mmCIF file with all atom_site columns, C-alpha atoms in Angstrom:
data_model
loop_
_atom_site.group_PDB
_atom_site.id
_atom_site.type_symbol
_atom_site.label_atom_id
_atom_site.label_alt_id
_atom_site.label_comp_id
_atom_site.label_asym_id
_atom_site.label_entity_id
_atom_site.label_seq_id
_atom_site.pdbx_PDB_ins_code
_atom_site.Cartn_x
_atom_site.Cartn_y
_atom_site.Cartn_z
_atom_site.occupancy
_atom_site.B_iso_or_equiv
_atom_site.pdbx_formal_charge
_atom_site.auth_seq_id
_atom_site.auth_comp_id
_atom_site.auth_asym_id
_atom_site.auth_atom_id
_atom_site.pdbx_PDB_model_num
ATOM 1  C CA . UNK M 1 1  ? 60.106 145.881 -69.982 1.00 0.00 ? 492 UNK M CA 1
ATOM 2  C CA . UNK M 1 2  ? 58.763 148.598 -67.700 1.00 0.00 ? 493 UNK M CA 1
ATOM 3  C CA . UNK M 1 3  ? 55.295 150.384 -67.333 1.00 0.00 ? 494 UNK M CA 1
ATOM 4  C CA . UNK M 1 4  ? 55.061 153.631 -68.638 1.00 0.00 ? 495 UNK M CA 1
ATOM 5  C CA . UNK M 1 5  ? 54.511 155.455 -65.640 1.00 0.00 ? 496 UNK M CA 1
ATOM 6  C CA . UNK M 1 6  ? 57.994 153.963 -64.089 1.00 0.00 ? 497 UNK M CA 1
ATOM 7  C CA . UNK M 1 7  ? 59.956 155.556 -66.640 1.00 0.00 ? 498 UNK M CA 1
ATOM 8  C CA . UNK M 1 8  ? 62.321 158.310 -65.967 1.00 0.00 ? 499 UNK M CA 1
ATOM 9  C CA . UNK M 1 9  ? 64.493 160.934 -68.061 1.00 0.00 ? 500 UNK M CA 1
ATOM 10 C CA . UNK M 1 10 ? 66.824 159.141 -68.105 1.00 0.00 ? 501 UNK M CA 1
ATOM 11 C CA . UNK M 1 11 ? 64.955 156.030 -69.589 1.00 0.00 ? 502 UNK M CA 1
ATOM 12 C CA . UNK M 1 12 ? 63.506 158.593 -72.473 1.00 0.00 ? 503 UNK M CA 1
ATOM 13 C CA . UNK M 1 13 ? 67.189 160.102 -73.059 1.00 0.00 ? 504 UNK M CA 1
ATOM 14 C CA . UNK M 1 14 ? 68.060 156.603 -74.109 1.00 0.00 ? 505 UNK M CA 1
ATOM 15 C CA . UNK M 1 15 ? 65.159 155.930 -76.431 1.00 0.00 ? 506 UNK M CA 1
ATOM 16 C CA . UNK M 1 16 ? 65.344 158.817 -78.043 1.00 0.00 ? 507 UNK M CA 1
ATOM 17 C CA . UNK M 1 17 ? 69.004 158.310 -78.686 1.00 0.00 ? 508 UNK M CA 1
ATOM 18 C CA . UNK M 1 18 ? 68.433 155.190 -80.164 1.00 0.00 ? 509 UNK M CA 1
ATOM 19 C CA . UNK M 1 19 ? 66.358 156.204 -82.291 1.00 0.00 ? 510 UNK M CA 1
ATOM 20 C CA . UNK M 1 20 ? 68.019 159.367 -83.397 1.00 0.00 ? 511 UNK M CA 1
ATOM 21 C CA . UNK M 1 21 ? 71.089 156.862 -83.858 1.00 0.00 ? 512 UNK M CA 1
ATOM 22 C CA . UNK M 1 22 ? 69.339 154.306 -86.031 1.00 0.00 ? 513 UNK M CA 1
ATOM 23 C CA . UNK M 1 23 ? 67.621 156.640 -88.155 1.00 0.00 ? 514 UNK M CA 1
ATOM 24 C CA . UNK M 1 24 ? 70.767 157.924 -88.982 1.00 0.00 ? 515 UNK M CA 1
ATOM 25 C CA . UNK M 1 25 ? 72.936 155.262 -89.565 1.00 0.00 ? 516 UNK M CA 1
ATOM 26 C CA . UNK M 1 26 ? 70.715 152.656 -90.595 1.00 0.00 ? 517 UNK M CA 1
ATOM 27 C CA . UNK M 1 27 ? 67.136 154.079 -91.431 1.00 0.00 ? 518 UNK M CA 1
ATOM 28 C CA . UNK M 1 28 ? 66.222 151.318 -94.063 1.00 0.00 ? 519 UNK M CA 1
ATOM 29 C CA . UNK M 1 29 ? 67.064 148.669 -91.309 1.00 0.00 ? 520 UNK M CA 1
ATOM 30 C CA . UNK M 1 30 ? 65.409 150.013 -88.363 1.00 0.00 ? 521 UNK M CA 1
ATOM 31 C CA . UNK M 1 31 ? 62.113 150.630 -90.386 1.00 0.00 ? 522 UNK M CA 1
ATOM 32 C CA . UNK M 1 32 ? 62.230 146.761 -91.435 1.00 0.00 ? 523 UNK M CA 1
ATOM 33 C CA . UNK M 1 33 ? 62.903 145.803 -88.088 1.00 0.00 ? 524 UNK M CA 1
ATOM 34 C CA . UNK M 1 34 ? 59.546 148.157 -86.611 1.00 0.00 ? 525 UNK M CA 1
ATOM 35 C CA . UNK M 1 35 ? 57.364 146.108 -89.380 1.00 0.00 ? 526 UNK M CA 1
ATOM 36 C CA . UNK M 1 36 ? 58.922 142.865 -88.251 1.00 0.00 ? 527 UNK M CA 1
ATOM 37 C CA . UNK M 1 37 ? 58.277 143.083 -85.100 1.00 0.00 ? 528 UNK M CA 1
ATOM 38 C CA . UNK M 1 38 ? 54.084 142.678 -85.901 1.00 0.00 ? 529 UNK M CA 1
ATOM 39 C CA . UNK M 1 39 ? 55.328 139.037 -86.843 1.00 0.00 ? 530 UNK M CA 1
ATOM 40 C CA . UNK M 1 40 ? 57.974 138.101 -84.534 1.00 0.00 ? 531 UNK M CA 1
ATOM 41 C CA . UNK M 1 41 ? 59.382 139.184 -81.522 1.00 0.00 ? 532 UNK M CA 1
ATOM 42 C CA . UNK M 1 42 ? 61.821 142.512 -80.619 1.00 0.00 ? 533 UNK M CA 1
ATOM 43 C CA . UNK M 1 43 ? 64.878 140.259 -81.059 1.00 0.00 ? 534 UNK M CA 1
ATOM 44 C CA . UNK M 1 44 ? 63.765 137.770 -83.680 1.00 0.00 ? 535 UNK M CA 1
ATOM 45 C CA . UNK M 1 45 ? 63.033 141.070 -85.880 1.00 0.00 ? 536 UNK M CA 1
ATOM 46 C CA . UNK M 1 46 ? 65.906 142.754 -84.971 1.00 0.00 ? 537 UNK M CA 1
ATOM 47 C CA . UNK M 1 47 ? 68.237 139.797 -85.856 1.00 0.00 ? 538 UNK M CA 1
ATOM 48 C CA . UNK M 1 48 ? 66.284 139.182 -89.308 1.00 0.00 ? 539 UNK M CA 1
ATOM 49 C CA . UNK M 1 49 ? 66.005 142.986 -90.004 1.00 0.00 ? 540 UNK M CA 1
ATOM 50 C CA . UNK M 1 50 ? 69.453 143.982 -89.216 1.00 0.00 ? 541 UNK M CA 1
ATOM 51 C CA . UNK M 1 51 ? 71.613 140.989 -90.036 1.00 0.00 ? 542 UNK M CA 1
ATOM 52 C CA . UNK M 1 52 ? 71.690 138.934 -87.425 1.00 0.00 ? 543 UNK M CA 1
ATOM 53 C CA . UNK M 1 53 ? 72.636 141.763 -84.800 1.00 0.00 ? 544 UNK M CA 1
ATOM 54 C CA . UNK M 1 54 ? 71.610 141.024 -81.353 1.00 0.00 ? 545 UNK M CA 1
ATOM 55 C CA . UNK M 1 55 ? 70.180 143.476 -78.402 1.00 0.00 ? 546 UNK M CA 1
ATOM 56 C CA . UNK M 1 56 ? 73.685 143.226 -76.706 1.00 0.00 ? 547 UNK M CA 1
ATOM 57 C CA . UNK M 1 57 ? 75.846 143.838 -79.630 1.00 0.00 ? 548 UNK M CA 1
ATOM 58 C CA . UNK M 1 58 ? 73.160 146.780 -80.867 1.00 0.00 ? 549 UNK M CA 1
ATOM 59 C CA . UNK M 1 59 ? 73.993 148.418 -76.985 1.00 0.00 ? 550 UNK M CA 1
ATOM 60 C CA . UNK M 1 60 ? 77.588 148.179 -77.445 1.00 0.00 ? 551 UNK M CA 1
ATOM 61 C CA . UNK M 1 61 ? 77.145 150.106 -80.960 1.00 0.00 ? 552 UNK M CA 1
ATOM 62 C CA . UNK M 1 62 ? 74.973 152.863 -79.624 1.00 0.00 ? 553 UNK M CA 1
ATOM 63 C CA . UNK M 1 63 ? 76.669 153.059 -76.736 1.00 0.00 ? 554 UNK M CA 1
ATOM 64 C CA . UNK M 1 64 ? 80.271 153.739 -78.914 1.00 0.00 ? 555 UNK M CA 1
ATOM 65 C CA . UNK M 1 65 ? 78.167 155.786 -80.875 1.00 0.00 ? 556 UNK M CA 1
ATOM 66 C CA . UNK M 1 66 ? 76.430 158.296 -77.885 1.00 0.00 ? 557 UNK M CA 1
ATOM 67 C CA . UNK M 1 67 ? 80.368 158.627 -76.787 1.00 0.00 ? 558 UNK M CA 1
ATOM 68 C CA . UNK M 1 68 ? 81.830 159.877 -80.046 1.00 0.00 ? 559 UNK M CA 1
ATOM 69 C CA . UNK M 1 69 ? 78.845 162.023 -80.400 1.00 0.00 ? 560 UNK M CA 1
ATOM 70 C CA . UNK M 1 70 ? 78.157 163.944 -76.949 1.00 0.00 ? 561 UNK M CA 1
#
């Protein structure tokens, strides 16, 4: 978690990858997880939204995906 005036390009590059990558690949999922996450926290919502999957295992998969892609 970092203020918003700390991040840097490359901090937004990421985000924006993400999100490019989940709305492509799993749109229905990522939507669930953003309305989860008004009743649990990031990773509890994640997990329930998106089958169990876990913030290091969801890195791993964007980070395969941002290599086959660019």
């Amino acid at each position: 978690k970092l203020d918003l005036n700390s991040l840097t390009g490359d901090h937004l590059a990421k985000g924006w990858s993400i999100v490019e990558w989940l709305m492509s690949t799993r749109k229905a999922e990522f939507l669930d997880w953003l309305e989860q996450m008004n009743k649990a926290t990031q990773e509890e919502a994640l997990g329930a939204a998106m089958g169990g999957l876990t913030f290091a295992k969801l890195d791993e998969e964007w980070e395969a995906y941002v290599k086959a892609k660019y």
